[in-house]
């Protein structure tokens, strides 16, 4: 058998990434809605952060996207600043 294992090819498929992006933007929108009031702001911020993390993971699953060095540098700088 040649080629990548089934799990690896599924995780890198465009359909799987599309589902992750849909989940990510849904969580991000729900998080923004949670920022409307002071009692729900912390929860809304966490929901939006999870959505953004899923979007980053979906982007990193694409084997042909971008320069890995710049991606890691951006994540490191964002973590240090934020």
CSV table of N, CA and C in Angstrom, one decimal:
chain,number,residue,atom,x,y,z
A,1,UNK,N,0.8,-1.2,0.0
A,1,UNK,CA,0.0,0.0,0.0
A,1,UNK,C,0.9,1.2,0.0
A,2,UNK,N,0.7,2.1,-0.9
A,2,UNK,CA,1.4,3.4,-1.0
A,2,UNK,C,0.5,4.5,-0.7
A,3,UNK,N,1.1,5.6,-0.3
A,3,UNK,CA,0.4,6.8,0.0
A,3,UNK,C,0.2,7.0,1.5
A,4,UNK,N,-0.4,8.1,1.9
A,4,UNK,CA,-0.5,8.4,3.3
A,4,UNK,C,-1.6,7.5,3.9
A,5,UNK,N,-1.4,7.3,5.3
A,5,UNK,CA,-2.5,6.6,6.0
A,5,UNK,C,-3.8,7.3,5.8
A,6,UNK,N,-4.9,6.5,6.0
A,6,UNK,CA,-6.2,7.0,5.9
A,6,UNK,C,-6.5,8.2,6.8
A,7,UNK,N,-6.1,8.1,8.1
A,7,UNK,CA,-6.4,9.2,9.0
A,7,UNK,C,-5.6,10.5,8.6
A,8,UNK,N,-4.4,10.4,8.1
A,8,UNK,CA,-3.7,11.5,7.7
A,8,UNK,C,-4.3,12.2,6.5
A,9,UNK,N,-4.7,11.4,5.5
A,9,UNK,CA,-5.3,12.0,4.3
A,9,UNK,C,-6.7,12.6,4.7
A,10,UNK,N,-7.4,12.0,5.6
A,10,UNK,CA,-8.7,12.6,6.0
A,10,UNK,C,-8.5,14.0,6.7
A,11,UNK,N,-7.5,14.0,7.6
A,11,UNK,CA,-7.2,15.3,8.3
A,11,UNK,C,-6.7,16.4,7.4
A,12,UNK,N,-6.1,16.0,6.3
A,12,UNK,CA,-5.6,17.0,5.4
A,12,UNK,C,-6.6,17.3,4.2
A,13,UNK,N,-7.7,16.7,4.2
A,13,UNK,CA,-8.7,16.9,3.1
A,13,UNK,C,-9.3,18.2,3.2
A,14,UNK,N,-9.7,18.8,2.0
A,14,UNK,CA,-10.3,20.1,2.0
A,14,UNK,C,-11.7,20.1,2.7
A,15,UNK,N,-12.4,19.0,2.6
A,15,UNK,CA,-13.7,18.9,3.2
A,15,UNK,C,-13.6,19.0,4.7
A,16,UNK,N,-12.6,18.3,5.3
A,16,UNK,CA,-12.4,18.4,6.8
A,16,UNK,C,-12.1,19.8,7.2
A,17,UNK,N,-11.2,20.5,6.4
A,17,UNK,CA,-10.8,21.8,6.7
A,17,UNK,C,-12.0,22.8,6.6
A,18,UNK,N,-12.8,22.6,5.6
A,18,UNK,CA,-14.0,23.4,5.4
A,18,UNK,C,-14.9,23.3,6.6
A,19,UNK,N,-15.1,22.1,7.2
A,19,UNK,CA,-16.0,21.9,8.3
A,19,UNK,C,-15.3,22.6,9.5
A,20,UNK,N,-14.0,22.5,9.7
A,20,UNK,CA,-13.3,23.2,10.8
A,20,UNK,C,-13.5,24.7,10.7
A,21,UNK,N,-13.4,25.3,9.5
A,21,UNK,CA,-13.6,26.7,9.3
A,21,UNK,C,-15.1,27.1,9.6
A,22,UNK,N,-16.0,26.3,9.3
A,22,UNK,CA,-17.4,26.6,9.6
A,22,UNK,C,-17.6,26.6,11.1
A,23,UNK,N,-17.1,25.6,11.8
A,23,UNK,CA,-17.1,25.5,13.2
A,23,UNK,C,-16.5,26.8,13.8
A,24,UNK,N,-15.3,27.1,13.3
A,24,UNK,CA,-14.5,28.3,13.8
A,24,UNK,C,-15.3,29.6,13.7
A,25,UNK,N,-15.8,29.8,12.5
A,25,UNK,CA,-16.5,31.1,12.4
A,25,UNK,C,-17.8,31.1,13.2
A,26,UNK,N,-18.5,30.0,13.3
A,26,UNK,CA,-19.7,29.9,14.2
A,26,UNK,C,-19.4,30.2,15.6
A,27,UNK,N,-18.3,29.7,16.1
A,27,UNK,CA,-17.9,29.9,17.5
A,27,UNK,C,-17.4,31.4,17.6
A,28,UNK,N,-16.8,31.9,16.6
A,28,UNK,CA,-16.3,33.3,16.7
A,28,UNK,C,-17.5,34.3,16.8
A,29,UNK,N,-18.5,34.0,16.0
A,29,UNK,CA,-19.7,34.9,16.0
A,29,UNK,C,-20.5,34.7,17.3
A,30,UNK,N,-20.6,33.5,17.8
A,30,UNK,CA,-21.2,33.3,19.1
A,30,UNK,C,-20.4,34.0,20.2
A,31,UNK,N,-19.1,34.0,20.1
A,31,UNK,CA,-18.3,34.7,21.1
A,31,UNK,C,-18.5,36.2,21.0
A,32,UNK,N,-18.6,36.8,19.8
A,32,UNK,CA,-18.9,38.2,19.7
A,32,UNK,C,-20.2,38.6,20.3
A,33,UNK,N,-21.2,37.7,20.1
A,33,UNK,CA,-22.5,37.9,20.7
A,33,UNK,C,-22.4,37.9,22.2
A,34,UNK,N,-21.5,37.1,22.8
A,34,UNK,CA,-21.4,37.0,24.2
A,34,UNK,C,-20.7,38.3,24.8
A,35,UNK,N,-20.1,39.1,24.0
A,35,UNK,CA,-19.4,40.3,24.4
A,35,UNK,C,-20.4,41.4,24.7
A,36,UNK,N,-21.6,41.2,24.4
A,36,UNK,CA,-22.6,42.3,24.5
A,36,UNK,C,-22.9,42.7,25.9
A,37,UNK,N,-22.7,41.9,26.9
A,37,UNK,CA,-23.0,42.2,28.3
A,37,UNK,C,-21.8,41.9,29.2
A,38,UNK,N,-21.7,42.6,30.3
A,38,UNK,CA,-20.6,42.4,31.2
A,38,UNK,C,-20.6,41.0,31.9
A,39,UNK,N,-21.8,40.4,32.1
A,39,UNK,CA,-21.9,39.1,32.7
A,39,UNK,C,-21.5,38.0,31.8
A,40,UNK,N,-21.6,38.2,30.5
A,40,UNK,CA,-21.2,37.1,29.5
A,40,UNK,C,-20.0,37.4,28.8
A,41,UNK,N,-19.3,38.5,29.1
A,41,UNK,CA,-18.1,38.9,28.3
A,41,UNK,C,-16.9,37.8,28.4
A,42,UNK,N,-16.7,37.3,29.6
A,42,UNK,CA,-15.6,36.4,29.8
A,42,UNK,C,-15.9,35.1,29.0
A,43,UNK,N,-17.1,34.6,29.1
A,43,UNK,CA,-17.5,33.4,28.4
A,43,UNK,C,-17.4,33.7,26.9
A,44,UNK,N,-17.9,34.8,26.4
A,44,UNK,CA,-17.9,35.1,25.0
A,44,UNK,C,-16.4,35.2,24.5
A,45,UNK,N,-15.6,35.8,25.3
A,45,UNK,CA,-14.1,35.9,24.9
A,45,UNK,C,-13.5,34.5,24.7
A,46,UNK,N,-13.8,33.6,25.7
A,46,UNK,CA,-13.3,32.2,25.6
A,46,UNK,C,-13.8,31.5,24.4
A,47,UNK,N,-15.1,31.6,24.1
A,47,UNK,CA,-15.7,31.0,22.9
A,47,UNK,C,-15.0,31.5,21.6
A,48,UNK,N,-14.8,32.8,21.5
A,48,UNK,CA,-14.2,33.4,20.4
A,48,UNK,C,-12.7,32.9,20.2
A,49,UNK,N,-12.1,32.7,21.4
A,49,UNK,CA,-10.7,32.3,21.3
A,49,UNK,C,-10.6,30.8,20.9
A,50,UNK,N,-11.5,30.0,21.3
A,50,UNK,CA,-11.6,28.6,20.8
A,50,UNK,C,-11.8,28.6,19.3
A,51,UNK,N,-12.7,29.4,18.8
A,51,UNK,CA,-13.0,29.5,17.4
A,51,UNK,C,-11.7,29.9,16.6
A,52,UNK,N,-11.0,30.9,17.1
A,52,UNK,CA,-9.8,31.3,16.4
A,52,UNK,C,-8.7,30.2,16.5
A,53,UNK,N,-8.6,29.5,17.6
A,53,UNK,CA,-7.7,28.4,17.7
A,53,UNK,C,-8.0,27.3,16.6
A,54,UNK,N,-9.3,27.0,16.5
A,54,UNK,CA,-9.7,26.0,15.5
A,54,UNK,C,-9.4,26.5,14.1
A,55,UNK,N,-9.5,27.8,13.8
A,55,UNK,CA,-9.2,28.3,12.5
A,55,UNK,C,-7.7,28.2,12.2
A,56,UNK,N,-6.9,28.5,13.2
A,56,UNK,CA,-5.4,28.4,13.1
A,56,UNK,C,-5.0,26.9,12.8
A,57,UNK,N,-5.6,26.0,13.5
A,57,UNK,CA,-5.4,24.6,13.3
A,57,UNK,C,-5.8,24.1,11.9
A,58,UNK,N,-6.9,24.6,11.5
A,58,UNK,CA,-7.4,24.3,10.1
A,58,UNK,C,-6.4,24.8,9.1
A,59,UNK,N,-5.9,26.0,9.3
A,59,UNK,CA,-4.9,26.5,8.3
A,59,UNK,C,-3.6,25.8,8.3
A,60,UNK,N,-3.2,25.3,9.5
A,60,UNK,CA,-1.9,24.6,9.6
A,60,UNK,C,-2.1,23.2,9.0
A,61,UNK,N,-3.3,22.6,8.9
A,61,UNK,CA,-3.5,21.3,8.3
A,61,UNK,C,-3.3,21.3,6.8
A,62,UNK,N,-3.3,22.5,6.2
A,62,UNK,CA,-3.2,22.6,4.8
A,62,UNK,C,-1.7,22.4,4.4
A,63,UNK,N,-1.3,21.4,3.8
A,63,UNK,CA,0.2,21.1,3.6
A,63,UNK,C,0.8,22.1,2.6
A,64,UNK,N,0.1,22.8,1.8
A,64,UNK,CA,0.7,23.7,0.8
A,64,UNK,C,0.6,25.2,1.2
A,65,UNK,N,0.2,25.5,2.3
A,65,UNK,CA,0.0,26.9,2.7
A,65,UNK,C,1.2,27.5,3.3
A,66,UNK,N,1.6,28.6,2.8
A,66,UNK,CA,2.6,29.5,3.5
A,66,UNK,C,3.9,29.0,3.9
A,67,UNK,N,4.6,29.9,4.5
A,67,UNK,CA,6.0,29.6,5.0
A,67,UNK,C,5.9,29.3,6.5
A,68,UNK,N,6.3,28.0,6.8
A,68,UNK,CA,6.1,27.6,8.2
A,68,UNK,C,6.9,28.4,9.2
A,69,UNK,N,8.1,28.9,8.8
A,69,UNK,CA,8.8,29.8,9.7
A,69,UNK,C,8.1,31.0,10.1
A,70,UNK,N,7.5,31.7,9.1
A,70,UNK,CA,6.7,32.9,9.4
A,70,UNK,C,5.5,32.6,10.2
A,71,UNK,N,4.8,31.4,10.0
A,71,UNK,CA,3.7,31.1,10.8
A,71,UNK,C,4.0,30.9,12.2
A,72,UNK,N,5.1,30.1,12.5
A,72,UNK,CA,5.6,29.9,13.8
A,72,UNK,C,6.0,31.2,14.5
A,73,UNK,N,6.7,32.1,13.7
A,73,UNK,CA,7.1,33.4,14.3
A,73,UNK,C,5.9,34.2,14.7
A,74,UNK,N,4.9,34.2,13.8
A,74,UNK,CA,3.7,35.0,14.1
A,74,UNK,C,3.0,34.5,15.3
A,75,UNK,N,2.9,33.2,15.5
A,75,UNK,CA,2.2,32.6,16.7
A,75,UNK,C,3.0,32.9,17.9
A,76,UNK,N,4.4,32.8,17.8
A,76,UNK,CA,5.2,33.1,19.0
A,76,UNK,C,5.1,34.6,19.4
A,77,UNK,N,5.1,35.5,18.4
A,77,UNK,CA,5.0,36.9,18.7
A,77,UNK,C,3.6,37.2,19.3
A,78,UNK,N,2.6,36.7,18.7
A,78,UNK,CA,1.2,36.9,19.2
A,78,UNK,C,1.1,36.4,20.6
A,79,UNK,N,1.7,35.2,20.9
A,79,UNK,CA,1.6,34.7,22.3
A,79,UNK,C,2.3,35.6,23.2
A,80,UNK,N,3.5,36.1,22.9
A,80,UNK,CA,4.3,36.9,23.7
A,80,UNK,C,3.6,38.3,24.0
A,81,UNK,N,3.0,38.9,23.0
A,81,UNK,CA,2.4,40.2,23.1
A,81,UNK,C,1.0,40.1,23.8
A,82,UNK,N,0.3,39.1,23.4
A,82,UNK,CA,-1.1,39.0,23.9
A,82,UNK,C,-1.2,38.1,25.2
